[in-house]
XYZ file of C-alpha atoms in Angstrom:
246
model
C 23.199 -45.552 -41.320
C 22.309 -44.587 -44.869
C 24.079 -47.189 -46.989
C 22.624 -45.931 -50.272
C 23.524 -42.238 -49.989
C 26.805 -43.645 -48.755
C 28.725 -44.427 -45.605
C 32.502 -44.177 -45.074
C 33.527 -46.793 -42.518
C 36.984 -47.127 -40.971
C 37.850 -50.790 -40.414
C 40.761 -52.230 -38.448
C 41.707 -54.976 -40.913
C 42.762 -58.202 -39.185
C 46.045 -59.989 -39.831
C 45.767 -62.572 -42.595
C 42.731 -61.008 -44.254
C 42.872 -59.479 -47.716
C 41.240 -56.090 -48.174
C 38.643 -57.857 -50.334
C 37.852 -60.253 -47.474
C 36.851 -57.294 -45.278
C 34.804 -55.649 -48.037
C 33.042 -58.921 -48.818
C 32.067 -59.399 -45.171
C 30.565 -55.901 -44.895
C 28.868 -56.115 -48.289
C 27.210 -59.377 -47.268
C 25.895 -57.805 -44.063
C 24.473 -54.828 -45.969
C 22.849 -57.054 -48.597
C 21.175 -59.086 -45.877
C 20.010 -55.957 -44.050
C 18.555 -54.361 -47.197
C 17.395 -57.712 -48.562
C 19.071 -57.178 -51.913
C 21.253 -59.473 -53.988
C 23.750 -56.835 -55.139
C 25.166 -53.719 -53.560
C 28.189 -51.543 -54.299
C 30.880 -51.531 -51.628
C 34.568 -50.714 -52.150
C 37.736 -49.831 -50.287
C 40.234 -46.982 -50.510
C 43.824 -48.199 -50.429
C 44.735 -51.890 -50.335
C 46.435 -53.516 -47.333
C 48.449 -56.719 -47.760
C 47.218 -59.794 -45.850
C 50.288 -59.563 -43.572
C 49.409 -55.969 -42.612
C 46.766 -54.755 -40.165
C 45.099 -51.439 -39.514
C 43.096 -48.721 -41.211
C 41.059 -49.826 -44.198
C 38.470 -47.348 -45.454
C 35.301 -49.002 -46.744
C 32.755 -46.995 -48.752
C 29.160 -47.943 -49.515
C 26.677 -46.893 -52.177
C 27.228 -43.410 -53.598
C 30.185 -42.816 -51.263
C 32.241 -45.150 -53.472
C 32.610 -42.120 -55.743
C 34.956 -40.691 -53.091
C 37.352 -43.644 -53.092
C 39.970 -42.017 -55.330
C 40.088 -38.854 -53.248
C 40.235 -40.813 -49.976
C 43.092 -43.080 -51.056
C 45.135 -40.059 -52.178
C 45.443 -38.930 -48.545
C 48.669 -39.298 -46.570
C 49.137 -42.608 -44.799
C 50.828 -43.385 -41.494
C 52.366 -46.760 -40.645
C 54.194 -48.401 -37.785
C 56.608 -50.907 -39.304
C 58.815 -53.563 -37.750
C 61.975 -54.294 -39.720
C 64.273 -57.198 -38.931
C 67.803 -56.325 -39.958
C 70.466 -58.794 -41.037
C 68.336 -60.819 -43.445
C 66.414 -60.378 -46.685
C 63.586 -62.183 -48.452
C 62.547 -62.036 -52.134
C 59.226 -60.395 -51.186
C 60.867 -58.049 -48.623
C 58.506 -59.410 -45.957
C 57.406 -62.719 -44.417
C 55.565 -63.967 -47.491
C 58.745 -65.676 -48.673
C 61.650 -67.398 -46.917
C 64.977 -65.731 -46.054
C 67.314 -65.835 -49.030
C 70.398 -64.098 -47.586
C 71.844 -63.028 -44.256
C 74.139 -60.112 -43.395
C 76.033 -58.761 -40.385
C 73.933 -56.464 -38.208
C 75.972 -56.223 -34.997
C 77.592 -52.969 -36.154
C 74.242 -51.139 -36.303
C 73.568 -48.678 -33.477
C 70.685 -46.350 -32.669
C 72.889 -43.375 -33.549
C 73.610 -44.997 -36.903
C 69.898 -45.535 -37.536
C 69.071 -41.923 -36.644
C 71.788 -40.768 -39.020
C 70.450 -42.834 -41.934
C 66.686 -42.334 -41.676
C 66.601 -38.614 -42.682
C 67.999 -39.628 -46.087
C 64.608 -41.112 -46.898
C 62.565 -38.010 -46.084
C 61.235 -35.948 -48.987
C 60.456 -36.707 -52.613
C 62.270 -39.886 -53.548
C 62.292 -42.594 -56.204
C 61.462 -46.108 -55.044
C 61.657 -49.422 -56.897
C 58.544 -51.459 -55.999
C 58.894 -55.069 -54.800
C 58.696 -57.715 -57.516
C 56.093 -59.384 -55.312
C 53.603 -56.565 -55.911
C 50.517 -55.780 -57.990
C 52.505 -53.549 -60.364
C 51.789 -54.558 -63.958
C 54.540 -55.678 -66.346
C 53.380 -56.110 -69.938
C 49.833 -56.426 -68.700
C 50.617 -59.036 -66.052
C 50.899 -58.623 -62.277
C 54.508 -58.650 -61.136
C 53.796 -61.054 -58.248
C 52.401 -63.654 -60.666
C 55.603 -63.530 -62.719
C 57.813 -63.585 -59.611
C 56.009 -66.599 -58.176
C 56.691 -68.460 -61.429
C 60.384 -67.764 -60.997
C 60.581 -65.292 -63.892
C 62.922 -62.327 -63.882
C 61.013 -59.096 -63.201
C 62.516 -55.643 -63.640
C 60.469 -52.763 -62.257
C 61.111 -49.072 -62.762
C 61.503 -46.661 -59.850
C 58.437 -44.552 -59.098
C 58.232 -41.121 -57.443
C 56.717 -40.804 -53.990
C 57.040 -38.674 -50.877
C 57.982 -39.675 -47.359
C 56.911 -36.850 -45.082
C 58.008 -38.176 -41.699
C 60.066 -41.081 -40.447
C 61.247 -41.768 -36.907
C 62.400 -44.559 -34.628
C 59.751 -45.985 -32.308
C 61.986 -48.689 -30.833
C 65.313 -50.322 -31.597
C 66.234 -53.647 -30.042
C 68.852 -54.979 -32.446
C 68.333 -56.548 -34.869
C 64.679 -55.405 -34.787
C 63.929 -51.796 -35.725
C 60.434 -50.325 -35.358
C 59.701 -47.063 -37.176
C 56.775 -44.720 -37.756
C 56.351 -43.490 -41.324
C 54.055 -40.866 -42.880
C 54.038 -41.146 -46.654
C 52.182 -40.587 -49.893
C 50.024 -42.995 -51.854
C 52.019 -45.677 -53.640
C 54.721 -46.110 -51.013
C 55.772 -49.716 -50.402
C 56.915 -50.019 -46.789
C 58.416 -53.396 -47.694
C 60.674 -51.658 -50.199
C 61.538 -49.019 -47.602
C 62.586 -51.834 -45.229
C 64.873 -53.176 -47.967
C 66.402 -49.767 -48.616
C 66.961 -48.984 -44.941
C 68.748 -52.316 -44.511
C 71.072 -51.492 -47.423
C 71.719 -47.968 -46.093
C 72.751 -49.463 -42.759
C 75.289 -51.740 -44.451
C 73.190 -54.837 -43.900
C 69.918 -56.262 -45.163
C 66.386 -55.927 -43.897
C 62.864 -57.219 -44.363
C 59.474 -56.252 -43.016
C 58.210 -58.490 -40.205
C 55.118 -56.540 -39.084
C 53.129 -53.604 -40.459
C 50.203 -51.648 -39.039
C 48.559 -48.738 -40.871
C 47.525 -46.232 -38.220
C 46.057 -43.456 -40.362
C 44.663 -42.741 -43.839
C 43.974 -39.060 -44.416
C 41.927 -37.901 -41.437
C 40.810 -41.398 -40.382
C 42.906 -42.706 -37.464
C 43.093 -46.245 -36.158
C 41.346 -45.084 -32.962
C 38.304 -44.200 -35.112
C 38.093 -47.653 -36.662
C 35.826 -50.593 -35.937
C 36.652 -54.262 -35.914
C 35.031 -56.203 -38.748
C 32.741 -57.978 -36.275
C 31.654 -54.682 -34.659
C 30.946 -53.116 -38.051
C 28.845 -56.135 -39.055
C 26.967 -55.927 -35.750
C 26.141 -52.229 -36.314
C 25.109 -52.868 -39.911
C 22.914 -55.786 -38.858
C 21.251 -54.239 -35.823
C 21.689 -50.463 -35.873
C 19.171 -47.896 -37.142
C 19.167 -47.311 -40.904
C 17.820 -44.437 -42.964
C 17.183 -43.889 -46.638
C 17.727 -40.891 -48.958
C 14.718 -38.650 -49.624
C 14.543 -39.862 -53.234
C 14.637 -43.481 -52.131
C 12.779 -45.998 -54.253
C 13.817 -49.575 -53.617
C 14.350 -50.537 -57.261
C 16.064 -47.345 -58.445
C 18.181 -46.797 -55.349
C 19.423 -50.350 -55.124
C 20.109 -50.490 -58.850
C 22.184 -47.298 -58.658
C 24.084 -48.466 -55.589
C 24.860 -51.770 -57.242
C 26.276 -50.295 -60.433
């Protein structure tokens, strides 16, 4: 691997980890392998701690490609529990309201889902990193302050039922950057005449990188620590490491 010229590594992010946790683990392994104190490593597209799946990690000069990589379409498999809502639209917060769900059928779900396909406007969750007057919305929400977010444009390219065992609905979604699947769970619940919140989420693809192409964090660290490494032709330890660490 040539960490300085840049590697793009697909990681299967574990449940409970932040995206930064995964980046920190890989950066530490690279720093130990190169025997340097600093090195530039970043990720393309954040995953919440309660989500698993594809996280693209870039090293060295490949970090310049992060913006382009995170603009790619994303595919998710999402589990939505109908009949209840939470303030965060997922399991981060406790249920705050319950609704009837017994009337919901598979035919009803298949009738509603196509409404969400195409270019739509979506209001992000208040428990999100969206900034309001320079402050993160989730910080304000956790302090009990009222947060009003504006709808943002996005595109949902595909959406289909994977499984429906009422009140749990599992769907596959292909969407653009900036889509909050938690907010989609909320909106689907409303469209079905009930409520809904996200109870599991797995990102299965980002651009051309599929979950089947990804490594566990431990496997990536093992390869970084023990696999063959190469250096760019213009490699000079001081200059190359300084550039990669910028």
